[in-house]
Short mmCIF file of C-alpha atoms and ligand atoms in Angstrom, two decimals:
data_model
loop_
_atom_site.label_atom_id
_atom_site.label_comp_id
_atom_site.label_asym_id
_atom_site.label_seq_id
_atom_site.Cartn_x
_atom_site.Cartn_y
_atom_site.Cartn_z
CA UNK D 2 157.03 61.71 160.67
CA UNK D 3 158.49 60.44 157.39
CA UNK D 4 157.89 62.11 154.04
CA UNK D 5 156.04 60.76 151.02
CA UNK D 6 159.12 60.73 148.77
CA UNK D 7 161.69 59.71 151.38
CA UNK D 8 164.47 57.75 149.67
CA UNK D 9 163.85 59.20 146.19
CA UNK D 10 166.97 60.91 144.84
CA UNK D 11 166.58 63.62 142.24
CA UNK D 12 169.43 64.83 140.08
CA UNK D 13 168.22 68.37 139.57
CA UNK D 14 169.69 69.78 136.41
CA UNK D 15 167.13 72.57 136.20
CA UNK D 16 167.43 76.32 136.00
CA UNK D 17 165.33 79.48 135.88
CA UNK D 18 161.71 78.76 136.89
CA UNK D 19 159.86 75.87 135.25
CA UNK D 20 162.23 73.04 136.19
CA UNK D 21 163.07 74.40 139.65
CA UNK D 22 159.38 74.65 140.63
CA UNK D 23 159.03 70.97 139.78
CA UNK D 24 162.03 69.82 141.79
CA UNK D 25 161.13 72.12 144.69
CA UNK D 26 157.76 70.38 144.93
CA UNK D 27 159.46 66.98 144.93
CA UNK D 28 161.83 68.23 147.66
CA UNK D 29 158.85 69.43 149.69
CA UNK D 30 157.40 65.95 149.43
CA UNK D 31 160.65 64.59 150.88
CA UNK D 32 162.88 63.71 147.92
CA UNK D 33 166.61 64.37 148.21
CA UNK D 34 167.10 66.96 145.48
CA UNK D 35 170.68 67.59 144.39
CA UNK D 36 170.89 70.68 142.24
CA UNK D 37 173.79 70.68 139.78
CA UNK D 38 175.11 74.14 138.95
CA UNK D 39 178.05 75.63 137.15
CA UNK D 40 180.88 76.66 139.51
CA UNK D 41 181.26 80.39 139.97
CA UNK D 42 177.94 81.22 138.30
CA UNK D 43 175.20 78.81 139.22
CA UNK D 44 171.58 79.12 138.19
CA UNK D 45 171.29 82.44 136.37
CA UNK D 46 168.40 83.47 138.62
CA UNK D 47 170.77 83.72 141.60
CA UNK D 48 171.80 87.10 140.23
CA UNK D 49 168.63 88.19 138.44
CA UNK D 50 166.33 90.87 139.87
CA UNK D 51 168.48 91.20 142.97
CA UNK D 52 167.17 93.43 145.73
CA UNK D 53 170.32 93.10 147.89
CA UNK D 54 173.79 93.31 146.28
CA UNK D 55 175.74 90.02 146.10
CA UNK D 56 172.98 88.04 147.79
CA UNK D 57 170.96 85.27 146.13
CA UNK D 58 167.87 86.89 144.65
CA UNK D 59 164.35 86.19 145.84
CA UNK D 60 163.76 84.80 142.37
CA UNK D 61 166.27 82.05 143.14
CA UNK D 62 165.56 81.49 146.82
CA UNK D 63 161.81 81.15 146.28
CA UNK D 64 162.28 78.40 143.68
CA UNK D 65 164.98 76.30 145.29
CA UNK D 66 164.02 75.50 148.84
CA UNK D 67 164.87 72.16 150.47
CA UNK D 68 167.54 71.36 147.85
CA UNK D 69 171.26 70.68 148.06
CA UNK D 70 173.62 72.43 145.65
CA UNK D 71 176.67 70.87 144.02
CA UNK D 72 178.83 72.58 141.42
CA UNK D 73 180.04 70.52 138.45
CA UNK D 74 181.42 71.62 135.09
CA UNK D 75 179.60 69.03 133.03
CA UNK D 76 181.65 69.88 129.94
CA UNK D 77 184.89 69.02 131.72
CA UNK D 78 185.81 65.29 131.25
CA UNK D 79 186.35 64.79 134.98
CA UNK D 80 183.21 66.72 135.76
CA UNK D 81 181.33 64.40 133.41
CA UNK D 82 182.53 61.44 135.48
CA UNK D 83 181.05 63.02 138.61
CA UNK D 84 177.78 63.51 136.78
CA UNK D 85 177.87 59.88 135.67
CA UNK D 86 178.32 58.79 139.28
CA UNK D 87 175.29 60.89 140.22
CA UNK D 88 173.22 59.39 137.40
CA UNK D 89 174.04 55.94 138.73
CA UNK D 90 172.97 56.90 142.22
CA UNK D 91 169.79 58.88 141.50
CA UNK D 92 166.25 57.87 140.53
CA UNK D 93 165.28 60.85 138.41
CA UNK D 94 167.16 63.39 136.31
CA UNK D 95 165.15 66.57 135.77
CA UNK D 96 166.28 69.14 133.22
CA UNK D 97 164.95 72.13 131.36
CA UNK D 98 167.83 73.09 129.10
CA UNK D 99 167.33 74.37 125.61
CA UNK D 100 166.56 71.52 123.19
CA UNK D 101 169.61 69.35 122.52
CA UNK D 102 171.80 70.74 125.34
CA UNK D 103 171.84 67.48 127.32
CA UNK D 104 172.75 65.52 124.18
CA UNK D 105 175.51 68.01 123.37
CA UNK D 106 176.89 67.40 126.85
CA UNK D 107 177.07 63.72 125.94
CA UNK D 108 174.16 62.60 128.07
CA UNK D 109 171.74 61.20 125.54
CA UNK D 110 168.81 59.05 126.67
CA UNK D 111 170.70 55.99 125.44
CA UNK D 112 173.82 56.90 127.42
CA UNK D 113 171.80 57.59 130.57
CA UNK D 114 170.03 54.23 130.17
CA UNK D 115 173.39 52.50 129.89
CA UNK D 116 174.46 54.12 133.12
CA UNK D 117 171.20 53.50 134.96
CA UNK D 118 168.27 51.69 133.31
CA UNK D 119 166.00 52.65 136.22
CA UNK D 120 166.63 56.36 135.68
CA UNK D 121 163.63 58.53 134.83
CA UNK D 122 164.63 61.47 132.65
CA UNK D 123 162.16 64.31 132.94
CA UNK D 124 162.31 67.38 130.73
CA UNK D 125 160.54 70.67 130.31
CA UNK D 126 160.76 71.99 126.78
CA UNK D 127 158.99 74.93 125.20
CA UNK D 128 157.31 72.82 122.53
CA UNK D 129 156.72 69.17 121.83
CA UNK D 130 157.77 67.59 118.51
CA UNK D 131 156.81 69.80 115.57
CA UNK D 132 157.80 73.02 113.87
CA UNK D 133 159.00 74.79 117.01
CA UNK D 134 160.67 71.92 118.86
CA UNK D 135 164.13 73.49 118.65
CA UNK D 136 163.08 76.86 120.05
CA UNK D 137 164.11 78.32 123.38
CA UNK D 138 161.07 79.36 125.35
CA UNK D 139 160.32 81.58 128.32
CA UNK D 140 157.09 82.02 130.27
CA UNK D 141 155.35 84.58 128.11
CA UNK D 142 156.22 82.81 124.87
CA UNK D 143 154.41 79.77 126.24
CA UNK D 144 151.44 81.86 127.31
CA UNK D 145 151.23 83.23 123.78
CA UNK D 146 151.73 79.91 121.99
CA UNK D 147 149.46 77.99 124.37
CA UNK D 148 146.36 80.10 123.74
CA UNK D 149 146.32 82.11 126.98
CA UNK D 150 147.34 85.50 125.57
CA UNK D 151 144.89 85.56 122.66
CA UNK D 152 142.04 84.88 125.08
CA UNK D 153 143.13 87.22 127.89
CA UNK D 154 142.39 90.94 128.04
CA UNK D 155 139.60 93.06 126.67
CA UNK D 156 138.09 92.94 123.22
CA UNK D 157 139.28 96.44 122.30
CA UNK D 158 142.86 95.88 123.45
CA UNK D 159 145.86 93.73 122.50
CA UNK D 160 146.49 90.18 123.78
CA UNK D 161 147.57 90.19 127.43
CA UNK D 162 149.75 87.84 129.46
CA UNK D 163 148.71 86.90 132.96
CA UNK D 164 150.77 87.36 136.12
CA UNK D 165 150.17 83.73 137.05
CA UNK D 166 153.21 81.89 135.72
CA UNK D 167 151.20 79.20 134.02
CA UNK D 168 153.95 78.52 131.46
CA UNK D 169 156.77 78.03 133.95
CA UNK D 170 155.31 77.05 137.31
CA UNK D 171 152.31 75.48 135.57
CA UNK D 172 154.53 73.25 133.47
CA UNK D 173 156.67 72.46 136.51
CA UNK D 174 153.54 71.12 138.18
CA UNK D 175 152.68 69.02 135.16
CA UNK D 176 156.22 67.61 135.08
CA UNK D 177 156.13 66.75 138.79
CA UNK D 178 152.99 64.71 138.24
CA UNK D 179 154.66 62.96 135.30
CA UNK D 180 157.65 62.10 137.47
CA UNK D 181 155.74 60.59 140.37
CA UNK D 182 153.61 58.67 137.87
CA UNK D 183 156.74 57.29 136.20
CA UNK D 184 158.16 56.38 139.61
CA UNK D 185 154.95 54.51 140.33
CA UNK D 186 155.08 52.66 136.99
CA UNK D 187 158.72 51.79 137.70
CA UNK D 188 157.61 49.83 140.76
CA UNK D 189 155.87 47.47 138.27
CA UNK D 190 158.30 47.50 135.34
CA UNK D 191 161.63 48.15 137.04
CA UNK D 192 162.48 50.48 134.17
CA UNK D 193 162.93 54.19 133.84
CA UNK D 194 161.31 56.23 131.09
CA UNK D 195 161.34 59.69 129.59
CA UNK D 196 158.83 62.26 130.80
CA UNK D 197 158.21 65.34 128.70
CA UNK D 198 156.13 68.35 129.67
CA UNK D 199 156.06 70.94 126.90
CA UNK D 200 155.17 74.45 128.05
CA UNK D 201 152.78 75.02 125.14
CA UNK D 202 150.93 71.83 126.06
CA UNK D 203 150.80 72.77 129.74
CA UNK D 204 149.37 76.21 129.02
CA UNK D 205 146.83 74.77 126.57
CA UNK D 206 145.80 72.19 129.17
CA UNK D 207 145.05 75.09 131.52
CA UNK D 208 143.21 76.95 128.73
CA UNK D 209 140.98 74.09 127.71
CA UNK D 210 137.78 76.07 128.28
CA UNK D 211 138.83 78.32 125.43
CA UNK D 212 139.26 75.34 123.09
CA UNK D 213 135.77 74.34 124.21
CA UNK D 214 134.56 77.83 123.27
CA UNK D 215 136.30 77.72 119.88
CA UNK D 216 134.17 74.73 118.97
CA UNK D 217 131.00 76.30 120.33
CA UNK D 218 131.78 79.39 118.26
CA UNK D 219 132.46 77.31 115.13
CA UNK D 220 129.09 75.62 115.53
CA UNK D 221 126.82 78.47 116.58
CA UNK D 222 128.65 81.68 115.65
CA UNK D 223 128.03 83.19 119.06
CA UNK D 224 128.62 82.76 122.79
CA UNK D 225 125.96 84.34 124.85
CA UNK D 226 127.88 84.67 128.10
CA UNK D 227 130.66 86.68 126.38
CA UNK D 228 130.60 90.51 126.64
CA UNK D 229 130.44 90.67 122.81
CA UNK D 230 126.86 89.38 123.05
CA UNK D 231 124.31 90.70 122.13
CA UNK D 232 125.53 94.03 120.67
CA UNK D 233 129.07 93.26 119.49
CA UNK D 234 130.21 90.82 116.85
CA UNK D 235 132.18 87.59 116.88
CA UNK D 236 134.95 86.74 114.43
CA UNK D 237 136.39 83.34 113.61
CA UNK D 238 138.43 82.85 116.77
CA UNK D 239 137.53 82.94 120.45
CA UNK D 240 137.69 86.61 121.40
CA UNK D 241 139.09 88.15 124.58
CA UNK D 242 136.33 88.06 127.16
CA UNK D 243 137.50 90.65 129.68
CA UNK D 244 136.50 89.44 133.12
CA UNK D 245 133.68 87.17 132.01
CA UNK D 246 133.55 83.87 133.81
CA UNK D 247 134.97 80.90 131.95
CA UNK D 248 132.16 78.70 133.24
CA UNK D 249 128.41 78.42 133.01
CA UNK D 250 127.66 80.99 135.73
CA UNK D 251 128.14 84.57 134.51
CA UNK D 252 130.57 86.71 136.52
CA UNK D 253 132.38 90.05 136.33
CA UNK D 254 134.72 92.27 138.34
CA UNK D 255 132.86 95.11 140.01
CA UNK D 256 133.98 98.30 141.73
CA UNK D 257 133.74 98.56 145.49
CA UNK D 258 133.90 101.50 147.87
CA UNK D 259 137.23 103.29 147.49
CA UNK D 260 137.91 102.20 143.90
CA UNK D 261 138.74 105.80 142.94
CA UNK D 262 142.00 105.65 144.92
CA UNK D 263 142.61 101.95 145.60
CA UNK D 264 143.43 99.98 142.42
CA UNK D 265 142.29 96.78 144.10
CA UNK D 266 138.96 97.90 145.57
CA UNK D 267 137.06 95.42 143.43
CA UNK D 268 135.17 92.17 143.89
CA UNK D 269 134.51 89.26 141.56
CA UNK D 270 130.79 88.65 141.55
CA UNK D 271 129.11 85.53 140.19
CA UNK D 272 125.41 85.60 139.36
CA UNK D 273 125.00 81.94 140.21
CA UNK D 274 121.57 80.76 139.12
CA UNK D 275 120.51 78.97 142.34
CA UNK D 276 120.95 82.19 144.37
CA UNK D 277 119.47 84.62 141.85
CA UNK D 278 116.52 85.54 144.09
CA UNK D 279 118.92 86.29 146.96
CA UNK D 280 121.05 88.48 144.69
CA UNK D 281 117.92 90.42 143.69
CA UNK D 282 117.06 90.92 147.37
CA UNK D 283 120.54 92.05 148.38
CA UNK D 284 120.79 94.67 145.64
CA UNK D 285 117.18 95.86 146.09
CA UNK D 286 115.85 94.61 142.74
CA UNK D 287 113.34 92.10 144.12
CA UNK D 288 111.20 92.40 140.99
CA UNK D 289 113.95 90.79 138.86
CA UNK D 290 113.41 87.49 140.67
CA UNK D 291 110.06 87.01 138.91
CA UNK D 292 110.33 89.30 135.85
CA UNK D 293 110.41 86.94 132.81
CA UNK D 294 113.23 89.06 131.30
CA UNK D 295 115.48 88.31 134.29
CA UNK D 296 114.09 85.30 136.12
CA UNK D 297 115.95 82.55 134.23
CA UNK D 298 119.64 82.20 133.31
CA UNK D 299 118.79 82.16 129.57
CA UNK D 300 116.64 85.27 129.84
CA UNK D 301 119.42 87.11 131.68
CA UNK D 302 122.12 86.52 129.07
CA UNK D 303 121.21 89.47 126.80
CA UNK D 304 121.05 91.72 129.90
CA UNK D 305 124.30 90.80 131.64
CA UNK D 306 125.90 94.25 131.23
CA UNK D 307 122.85 95.96 132.68
CA UNK D 308 122.63 93.41 135.50
CA UNK D 309 126.28 93.82 136.49
CA UNK D 310 125.92 97.62 136.31
CA UNK D 311 123.03 97.39 138.77
CA UNK D 312 124.93 95.05 141.09
CA UNK D 313 127.91 97.40 140.92
CA UNK D 314 125.76 100.28 142.11
CA UNK D 315 125.36 98.17 145.26
CA UNK D 316 128.97 96.93 145.58
CA UNK D 317 130.23 100.54 145.27
CA UNK D 318 128.52 101.32 148.57
CA UNK D 319 130.56 98.62 150.38
CA UNK D 320 134.23 97.83 150.78
CA UNK D 321 135.22 94.55 149.12
CA UNK D 322 135.41 92.90 152.54
CA UNK D 323 131.99 94.23 153.64
CA UNK D 324 130.48 93.04 150.36
CA UNK D 325 132.15 89.66 150.82
CA UNK D 326 130.69 89.29 154.31
CA UNK D 327 127.16 90.19 153.23
CA UNK D 328 127.19 88.06 150.07
CA UNK D 329 128.62 85.01 151.83
CA UNK D 330 125.73 85.09 154.30
CA UNK D 331 123.51 84.31 151.31
CA UNK D 332 125.91 81.82 149.69
CA UNK D 333 126.44 84.15 146.74
CA UNK D 334 129.82 83.21 145.20
CA UNK D 335 132.21 86.16 145.15
CA UNK D 336 135.84 86.97 145.86
CA UNK D 337 137.75 90.11 146.78
CA UNK D 338 140.54 91.27 144.47
CA UNK D 339 143.44 90.83 146.89
CA UNK D 340 146.67 92.71 146.35
CA UNK D 341 150.01 90.97 146.90
CA UNK D 342 150.44 93.19 149.98
CA UNK D 343 147.15 91.94 151.43
CA UNK D 344 148.05 88.33 150.64
CA UNK D 345 151.50 88.69 152.20
CA UNK D 346 149.92 90.00 155.39
CA UNK D 347 147.04 87.51 155.57
CA UNK D 348 147.35 85.59 158.87
CA UNK D 349 145.34 82.54 157.74
CA UNK D 350 147.77 81.88 154.86
CA UNK D 351 150.68 82.01 157.31
CA UNK D 352 148.86 79.59 159.57
CA UNK D 353 148.36 76.98 156.87
CA UNK D 354 151.94 77.26 155.61
CA UNK D 355 150.81 78.59 152.24
CA UNK D 356 152.99 81.64 152.96
CA UNK D 357 156.10 80.98 155.00
CA UNK D 358 158.79 83.19 156.50
CA UNK D 359 162.24 81.73 155.93
CA UNK D 360 165.60 82.77 157.36
CA UNK D 361 168.62 82.88 155.05
CA UNK D 362 172.26 83.31 156.11
CA UNK D 363 173.07 86.20 153.78
CA UNK D 364 169.62 87.59 153.02
CA UNK D 365 167.93 87.41 156.41
CA UNK D 366 164.20 86.80 156.69
CA UNK D 367 161.96 86.74 153.64
CA UNK D 368 158.54 85.48 152.64
CA UNK D 369 157.91 82.66 150.23
CA UNK D 370 155.07 80.48 149.10
CA UNK D 371 154.95 77.15 150.90
CA UNK D 372 153.68 73.90 149.44
CA UNK D 373 150.20 74.50 148.03
CA UNK D 374 149.51 70.75 148.18
CA UNK D 375 148.96 69.54 151.73
CA UNK D 376 149.45 65.85 152.56
CA UNK D 377 148.22 64.79 156.00
CA UNK D 378 150.98 62.18 156.42
CA UNK D 379 153.75 64.17 154.75
CA UNK D 380 153.85 67.70 156.11
CA UNK D 381 156.13 70.19 154.38
CA UNK D 382 158.88 72.01 156.26
CA UNK D 383 160.20 74.77 154.02
CA UNK D 384 163.99 75.01 154.35
CA UNK D 385 166.09 77.81 152.88
CA UNK D 386 167.64 77.47 149.43
CA UNK D 387 171.28 76.34 149.28
CA UNK D 388 174.19 78.67 148.67
CA UNK D 389 176.05 77.93 145.44
CA UNK D 390 177.97 74.68 145.88
CA UNK D 391 177.12 74.51 149.58
CA UNK D 392 176.84 70.72 149.46
CA UNK D 393 179.53 69.88 146.91
CA UNK D 394 181.87 68.24 149.40
CA UNK D 395 179.05 66.46 151.20
CA UNK D 396 177.56 64.99 148.00
CA UNK D 397 181.01 64.10 146.60
CA UNK D 398 181.82 62.25 149.82
CA UNK D 399 178.54 60.33 149.52
CA UNK D 400 179.63 59.35 145.99
CA UNK D 401 182.82 57.91 147.48
CA UNK D 402 185.30 60.69 146.64
CA UNK D 403 188.04 61.30 149.24
CA UNK D 404 188.88 64.85 150.44
CA UNK D 405 192.10 64.71 148.37
CA UNK D 406 190.21 63.73 145.22
CA UNK D 407 187.65 66.47 145.83
CA UNK D 408 190.38 69.05 146.22
CA UNK D 409 192.15 67.83 143.04
CA UNK D 410 188.92 68.03 141.04
CA UNK D 411 188.33 71.53 142.37
CA UNK D 412 191.82 72.60 141.33
CA UNK D 413 191.21 71.10 137.87
CA UNK D 414 188.00 73.17 137.56
CA UNK D 415 185.78 70.07 137.28
CA UNK D 416 183.67 70.96 140.31
N1 COA B 12 178.40 72.84 133.31
C1 COA B 12 178.72 73.14 132.03
N2 COA B 12 177.81 73.59 131.14
C2 COA B 12 176.56 73.75 131.57
C3 COA B 12 176.17 73.43 132.89
C4 COA B 12 177.16 72.95 133.78
N3 COA B 12 176.90 72.65 135.04
N4 COA B 12 174.85 73.68 133.02
C5 COA B 12 174.43 74.14 131.83
N5 COA B 12 175.44 74.17 130.95
C6 COA B 12 175.40 74.59 129.55
C7 COA B 12 174.49 73.78 128.68
O1 COA B 12 175.11 72.57 128.35
C8 COA B 12 174.31 74.70 127.50
O2 COA B 12 175.43 74.60 126.66
P1 COA B 12 175.33 74.46 125.05
O3 COA B 12 174.42 75.55 124.58
O4 COA B 12 176.77 74.66 124.64
O5 COA B 12 174.81 73.13 124.73
C9 COA B 12 174.39 76.09 128.14
O6 COA B 12 174.86 75.88 129.46
C10 COA B 12 173.15 76.92 128.19
O7 COA B 12 171.98 76.16 128.38
P2 COA B 12 170.58 76.72 127.83
O8 COA B 12 169.52 75.83 128.33
O9 COA B 12 170.69 76.89 126.35
O10 COA B 12 170.49 78.14 128.58
P3 COA B 12 170.02 79.57 128.03
O11 COA B 12 170.23 80.47 129.18
O12 COA B 12 170.66 79.96 126.77
O13 COA B 12 168.46 79.39 127.74
C11 COA B 12 166.17 78.84 128.34
C12 COA B 12 167.53 79.42 128.79
C13 COA B 12 165.28 78.81 129.52
C14 COA B 12 165.55 79.75 127.25
C15 COA B 12 166.40 77.42 127.76
O14 COA B 12 167.08 76.66 128.72
C16 COA B 12 165.10 76.71 127.38
O15 COA B 12 164.49 76.99 126.37
N6 COA B 12 164.72 75.72 128.19
C17 COA B 12 163.54 74.89 127.92
C18 COA B 12 162.26 75.61 128.20
C19 COA B 12 162.19 76.16 129.58
O16 COA B 12 162.32 75.49 130.56
N7 COA B 12 161.90 77.46 129.62
C20 COA B 12 161.49 78.11 130.85
C21 COA B 12 162.58 78.52 131.68
S1 COA B 12 161.85 79.19 133.13
#
């Protein structure tokens, strides 16, 4: 079976996490992704957080599947010519260098357009135009500047960053959507365009419910589903809400059997209004189903802490999986707090290809996430990440270079 992006050639000038997640997705959808790296060094993540000496790290391998790797010194005049040849041959150039780096290399938007007017140039930057546009940015900076950190954590503690890499992988996802959209528009216009996904914007897009809450707070001075209500106080900005649900159905994380020794013996419990009577039955508080202080969602808001404490008395008598089984029988929305160990061992995730075991020539077998987006006509086969420069000769030959020319360029340090 063919792949959705068969025939699309991506010049992958990305490094670290945000850009590589984007190009990995495009590769999973079938694009030919040619990753350009510096000879001898390559993407810095190849050597970061290594668990096996002299072997590409999991950080690198898990972000660069299904790609080819070519080494080019893009500051060397002859190396630049190779890059120019690639620009002429490819459909999309994706980069996430620090602001201005591509221009300093001599590859401005104007120059790229001269070389290939159909080229789409897609960039991740930390910030869009404005006071911080020249700043270098990593994941947690974006989480802080995009509103996630100030709204994550508990009211009595400092801002907290989340383990979900919403700044890097989240922005990579945004950029991938921008690229396929630009490719689609190109079928009408015949022209390339620039695509920018700023990490601050991507994080804010994912935090939109907190911007919603800022405006609710400005208008009413309170938010009744927040743990600060009714006994605490609200300031001017959206406070950290602990584990409160970001939606209209109150929720919280509750202890389950074994919580004293297992840090993940917890369940997320949602007191969804349509199943309130069933919740009351399950936890043995049948009277709450009709008691005017508890019977309606509005009446329950001032009592949420007490309600969750009562539900927790019940969840503490069950393991998270037992609780899950019982609650699901009654369509009560809930979810176990799964550890990474439990997720890695979960057979259903292996079956769907969401977690995949990959074999690597120097590392051996390892686990990685597969494509989270499943297309029925474009299945994803996860292939190992390339070794540094593994495809240099192959790609150079496709560009028309002879073996003698390739060897001369290598001797000159251009590739
Ligand atoms: N040949 C020659 N030079 C190369 C090269 C190649 N193949 N590939 C990269 N370089 C050069 C660049 O031209 C740049 O040189 P310059 O500073 O002289 O212009 C240099 O390598 C370093 O690039 P830079 O992007 O500044 O890397 P860094 O390691 O200092 O910074 C980031 C890393 C992530 C902070 C920065 O790239 C950044 O802010 N990117 C945008 C936001 C982003 O994506 N952040 C998330 C990363 S997960």
